[in-house]
Coordinates of C-alpha atoms in Angstrom, one line a residue:
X1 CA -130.1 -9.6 -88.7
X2 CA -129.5 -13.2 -88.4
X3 CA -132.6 -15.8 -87.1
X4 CA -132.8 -16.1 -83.8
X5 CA -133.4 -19.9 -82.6
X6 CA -132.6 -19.3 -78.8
X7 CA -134.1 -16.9 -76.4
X8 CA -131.2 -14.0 -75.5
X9 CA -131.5 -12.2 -72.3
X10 CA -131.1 -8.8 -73.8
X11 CA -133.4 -7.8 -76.2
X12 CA -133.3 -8.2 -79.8
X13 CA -131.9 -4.2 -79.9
X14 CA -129.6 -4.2 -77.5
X15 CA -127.9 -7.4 -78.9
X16 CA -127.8 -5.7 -82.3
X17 CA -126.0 -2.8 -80.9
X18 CA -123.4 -4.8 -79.4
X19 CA -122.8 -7.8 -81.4
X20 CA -125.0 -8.1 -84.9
X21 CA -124.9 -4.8 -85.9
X22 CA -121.3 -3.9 -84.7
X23 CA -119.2 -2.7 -87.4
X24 CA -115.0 -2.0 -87.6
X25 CA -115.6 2.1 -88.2
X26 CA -113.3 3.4 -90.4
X27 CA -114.5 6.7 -90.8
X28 CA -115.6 9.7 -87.9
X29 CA -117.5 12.6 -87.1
X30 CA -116.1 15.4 -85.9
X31 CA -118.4 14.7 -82.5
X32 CA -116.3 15.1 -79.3
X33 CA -115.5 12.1 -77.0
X34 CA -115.5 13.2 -73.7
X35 CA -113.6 12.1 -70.9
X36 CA -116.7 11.1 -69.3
X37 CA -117.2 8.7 -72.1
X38 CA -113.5 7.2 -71.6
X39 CA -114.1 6.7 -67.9
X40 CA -117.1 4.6 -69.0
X41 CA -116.1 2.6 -70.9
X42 CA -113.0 1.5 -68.9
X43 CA -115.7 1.1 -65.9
X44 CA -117.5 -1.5 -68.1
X45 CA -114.2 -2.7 -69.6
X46 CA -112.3 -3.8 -65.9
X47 CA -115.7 -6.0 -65.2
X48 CA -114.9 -8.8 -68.0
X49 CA -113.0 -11.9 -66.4
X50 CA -109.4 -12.5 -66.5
X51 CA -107.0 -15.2 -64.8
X52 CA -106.2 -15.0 -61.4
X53 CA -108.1 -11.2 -61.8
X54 CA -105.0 -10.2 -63.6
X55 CA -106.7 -7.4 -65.4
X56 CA -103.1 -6.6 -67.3
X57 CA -105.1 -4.6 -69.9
X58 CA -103.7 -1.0 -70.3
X59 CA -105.0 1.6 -72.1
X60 CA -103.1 4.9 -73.9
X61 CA -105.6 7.2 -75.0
X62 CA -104.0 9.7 -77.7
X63 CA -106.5 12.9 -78.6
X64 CA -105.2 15.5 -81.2
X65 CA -101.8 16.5 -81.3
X66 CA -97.9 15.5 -80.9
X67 CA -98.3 11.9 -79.4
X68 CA -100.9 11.5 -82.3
X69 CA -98.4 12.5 -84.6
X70 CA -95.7 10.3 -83.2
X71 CA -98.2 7.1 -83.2
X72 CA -98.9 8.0 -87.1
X73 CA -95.1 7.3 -87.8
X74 CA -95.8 3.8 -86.2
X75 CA -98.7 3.0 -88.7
X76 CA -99.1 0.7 -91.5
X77 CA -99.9 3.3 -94.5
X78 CA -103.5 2.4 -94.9
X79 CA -104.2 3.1 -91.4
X80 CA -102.7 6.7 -91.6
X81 CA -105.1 8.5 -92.6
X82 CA -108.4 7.1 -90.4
X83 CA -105.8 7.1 -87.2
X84 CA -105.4 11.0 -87.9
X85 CA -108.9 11.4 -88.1
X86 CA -110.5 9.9 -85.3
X87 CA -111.5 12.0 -82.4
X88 CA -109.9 9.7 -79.6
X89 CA -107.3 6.9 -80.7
X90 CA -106.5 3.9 -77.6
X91 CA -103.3 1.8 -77.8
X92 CA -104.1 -1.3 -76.3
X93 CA -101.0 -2.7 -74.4
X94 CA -100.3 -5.1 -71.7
X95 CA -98.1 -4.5 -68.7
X96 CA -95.2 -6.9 -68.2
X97 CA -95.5 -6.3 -64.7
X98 CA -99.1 -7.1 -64.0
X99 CA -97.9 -9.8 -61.4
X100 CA -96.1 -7.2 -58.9
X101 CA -99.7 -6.3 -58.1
X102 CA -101.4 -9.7 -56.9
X103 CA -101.5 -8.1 -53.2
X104 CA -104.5 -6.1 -54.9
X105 CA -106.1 -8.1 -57.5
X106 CA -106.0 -11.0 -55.1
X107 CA -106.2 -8.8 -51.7
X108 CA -105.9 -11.7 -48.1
X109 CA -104.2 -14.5 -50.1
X110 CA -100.7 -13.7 -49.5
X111 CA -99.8 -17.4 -48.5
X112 CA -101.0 -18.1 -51.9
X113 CA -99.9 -15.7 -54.4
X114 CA -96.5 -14.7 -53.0
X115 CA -95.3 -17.8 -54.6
X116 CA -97.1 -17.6 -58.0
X117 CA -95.5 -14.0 -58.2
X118 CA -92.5 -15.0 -57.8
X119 CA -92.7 -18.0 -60.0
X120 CA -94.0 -15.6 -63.0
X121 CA -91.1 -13.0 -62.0
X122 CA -88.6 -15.9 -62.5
X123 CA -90.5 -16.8 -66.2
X124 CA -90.9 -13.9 -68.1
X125 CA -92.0 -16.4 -71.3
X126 CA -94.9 -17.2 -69.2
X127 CA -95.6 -14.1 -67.4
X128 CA -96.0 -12.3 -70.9
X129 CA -98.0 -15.3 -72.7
X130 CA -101.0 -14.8 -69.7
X131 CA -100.7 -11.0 -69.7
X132 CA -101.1 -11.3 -74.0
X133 CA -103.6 -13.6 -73.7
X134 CA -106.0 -12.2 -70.9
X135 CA -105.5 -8.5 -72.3
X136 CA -106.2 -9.6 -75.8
X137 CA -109.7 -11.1 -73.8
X138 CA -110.0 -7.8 -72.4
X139 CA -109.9 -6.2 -75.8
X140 CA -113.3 -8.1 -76.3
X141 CA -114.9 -6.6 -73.9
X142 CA -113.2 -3.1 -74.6
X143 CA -115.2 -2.8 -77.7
X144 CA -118.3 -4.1 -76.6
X145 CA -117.8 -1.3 -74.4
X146 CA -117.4 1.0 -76.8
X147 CA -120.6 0.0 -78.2
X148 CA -122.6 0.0 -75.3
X149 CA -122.3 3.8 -74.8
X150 CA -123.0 4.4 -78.1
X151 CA -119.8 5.2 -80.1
X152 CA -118.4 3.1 -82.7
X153 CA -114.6 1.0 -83.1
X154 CA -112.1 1.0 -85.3
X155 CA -109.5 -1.6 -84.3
X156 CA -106.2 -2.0 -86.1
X157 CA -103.3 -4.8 -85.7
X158 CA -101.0 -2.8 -89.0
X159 CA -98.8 -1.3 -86.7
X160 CA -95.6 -1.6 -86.0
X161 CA -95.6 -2.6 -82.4
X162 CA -91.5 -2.4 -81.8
X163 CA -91.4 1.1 -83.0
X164 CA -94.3 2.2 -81.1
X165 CA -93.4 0.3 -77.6
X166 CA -89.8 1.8 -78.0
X167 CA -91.5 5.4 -78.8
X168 CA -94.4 5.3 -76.2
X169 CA -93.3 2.5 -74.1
X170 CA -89.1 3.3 -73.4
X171 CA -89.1 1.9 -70.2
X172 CA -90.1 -1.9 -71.1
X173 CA -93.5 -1.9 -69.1
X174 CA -95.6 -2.1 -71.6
X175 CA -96.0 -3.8 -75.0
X176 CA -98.9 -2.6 -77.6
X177 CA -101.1 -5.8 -79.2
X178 CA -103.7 -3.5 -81.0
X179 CA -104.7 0.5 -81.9
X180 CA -108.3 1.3 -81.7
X181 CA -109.9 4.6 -83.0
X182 CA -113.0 5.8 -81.5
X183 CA -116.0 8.1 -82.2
X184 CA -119.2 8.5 -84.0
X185 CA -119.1 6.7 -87.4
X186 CA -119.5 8.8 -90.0
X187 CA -120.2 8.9 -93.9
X188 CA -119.0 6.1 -95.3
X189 CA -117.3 4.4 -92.2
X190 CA -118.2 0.8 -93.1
X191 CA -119.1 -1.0 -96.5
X192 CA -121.5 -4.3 -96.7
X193 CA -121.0 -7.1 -93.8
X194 CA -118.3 -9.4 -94.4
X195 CA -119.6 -13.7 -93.8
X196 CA -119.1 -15.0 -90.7
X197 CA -118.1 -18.9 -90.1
X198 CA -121.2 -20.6 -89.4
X199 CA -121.8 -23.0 -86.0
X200 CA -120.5 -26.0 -88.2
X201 CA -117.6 -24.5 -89.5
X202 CA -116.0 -23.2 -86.8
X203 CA -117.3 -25.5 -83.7
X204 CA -116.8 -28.8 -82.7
X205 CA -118.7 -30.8 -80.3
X206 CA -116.9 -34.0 -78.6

């Protein structure tokens, strides 16, 4: 555990749980993830902030079986293995689309956001660079999620995203950023902490 200098609002072990003591799990029990558990983490998941209250974040869960095996064929060969294992596996994806539904993320404000819909339908560069960035945001709070009801993360970027979209995704309404496998960590799931930048290293204050 790293010194605290300022105050936190959670205490010392909930702030473990989420942040210091929050590892990548690379290994699983064979404990069950209920749906239960999947519905609450997406119910903690939708509350982080996005732009505009996009929420373009969307979420594949794959359990045991054929579309498991068909995501494995999309894997880097050192993620294979683990991917197989897990009891639950989410592809994290964002939907192209996200700004068709503005009438509900931004309900009353028609005068408003009929235009900006229209202007991101027109720009597909731009539509797609705020639905990567706010989903990848959203992947953030997706594993602090995870945490928070007690189950541990495995996220992955060795993928290959083309093959997968064009496997999962045929249709062109989503595209995949990240693969996450979920459970309990088991034996072996993580090895010692890896640094972390320190506040001078990676801040700057103008």
């Amino acid at each position: 555990m790293t010194a605290q200098i300022a105050e936190t609002v959670l205490d010392e072990a909930a702030a473990d749980l989420l942040f210091r003591a929050g590892r990548t799990a690379n290994s699983f029990t064979d404990e069950d993830v209920t749906d239960e558990q999947l519905r609450a983490i997406w119910d903690l998941t939708r509350m982080g902030p996005t732009a505009f209250n996009s929420q373009p974040l969307r979420i594949t869960w794959l359990r045991k079986g054929a579309a498991r095996e068909r995501l494995l064929a999309h894997m880097s060969r050192g993620n294979q293995e683990k991917t197989a294992a897990a009891p639950v596996v989410a592809v994290l994806s964002f939907d192209n689309h996200w700004h068709r539904r503005f009438d509900e993320f931004m309900p009353g404000m028609a005068e408003r956001t009929a235009p900006m819909a229209e202007n991101f339908a027109a720009n597909e560069a731009l539509s797609h660079q705020i639905a990567n960035n706010n989903a990848n945001m959203q992947a953030g709070y997706f594993i602090l999620a995870v945490r928070a009801i007690g189950l541990d993360a495995g996220p992955m970027s060795g993928f290959d995203a083309a093959g997968l979209d064009a496997d999962f995704f045929a249709d062109g309404s989503q595209k995949s950023f990240a693969v996450v496998n979920l459970g309990h960590a088991g034996d072996g799931a993580w090895g010692p902490a890896k640094p972390r930048y320190s506040f001078e290293d990676a801040t700057t204050t103008l």
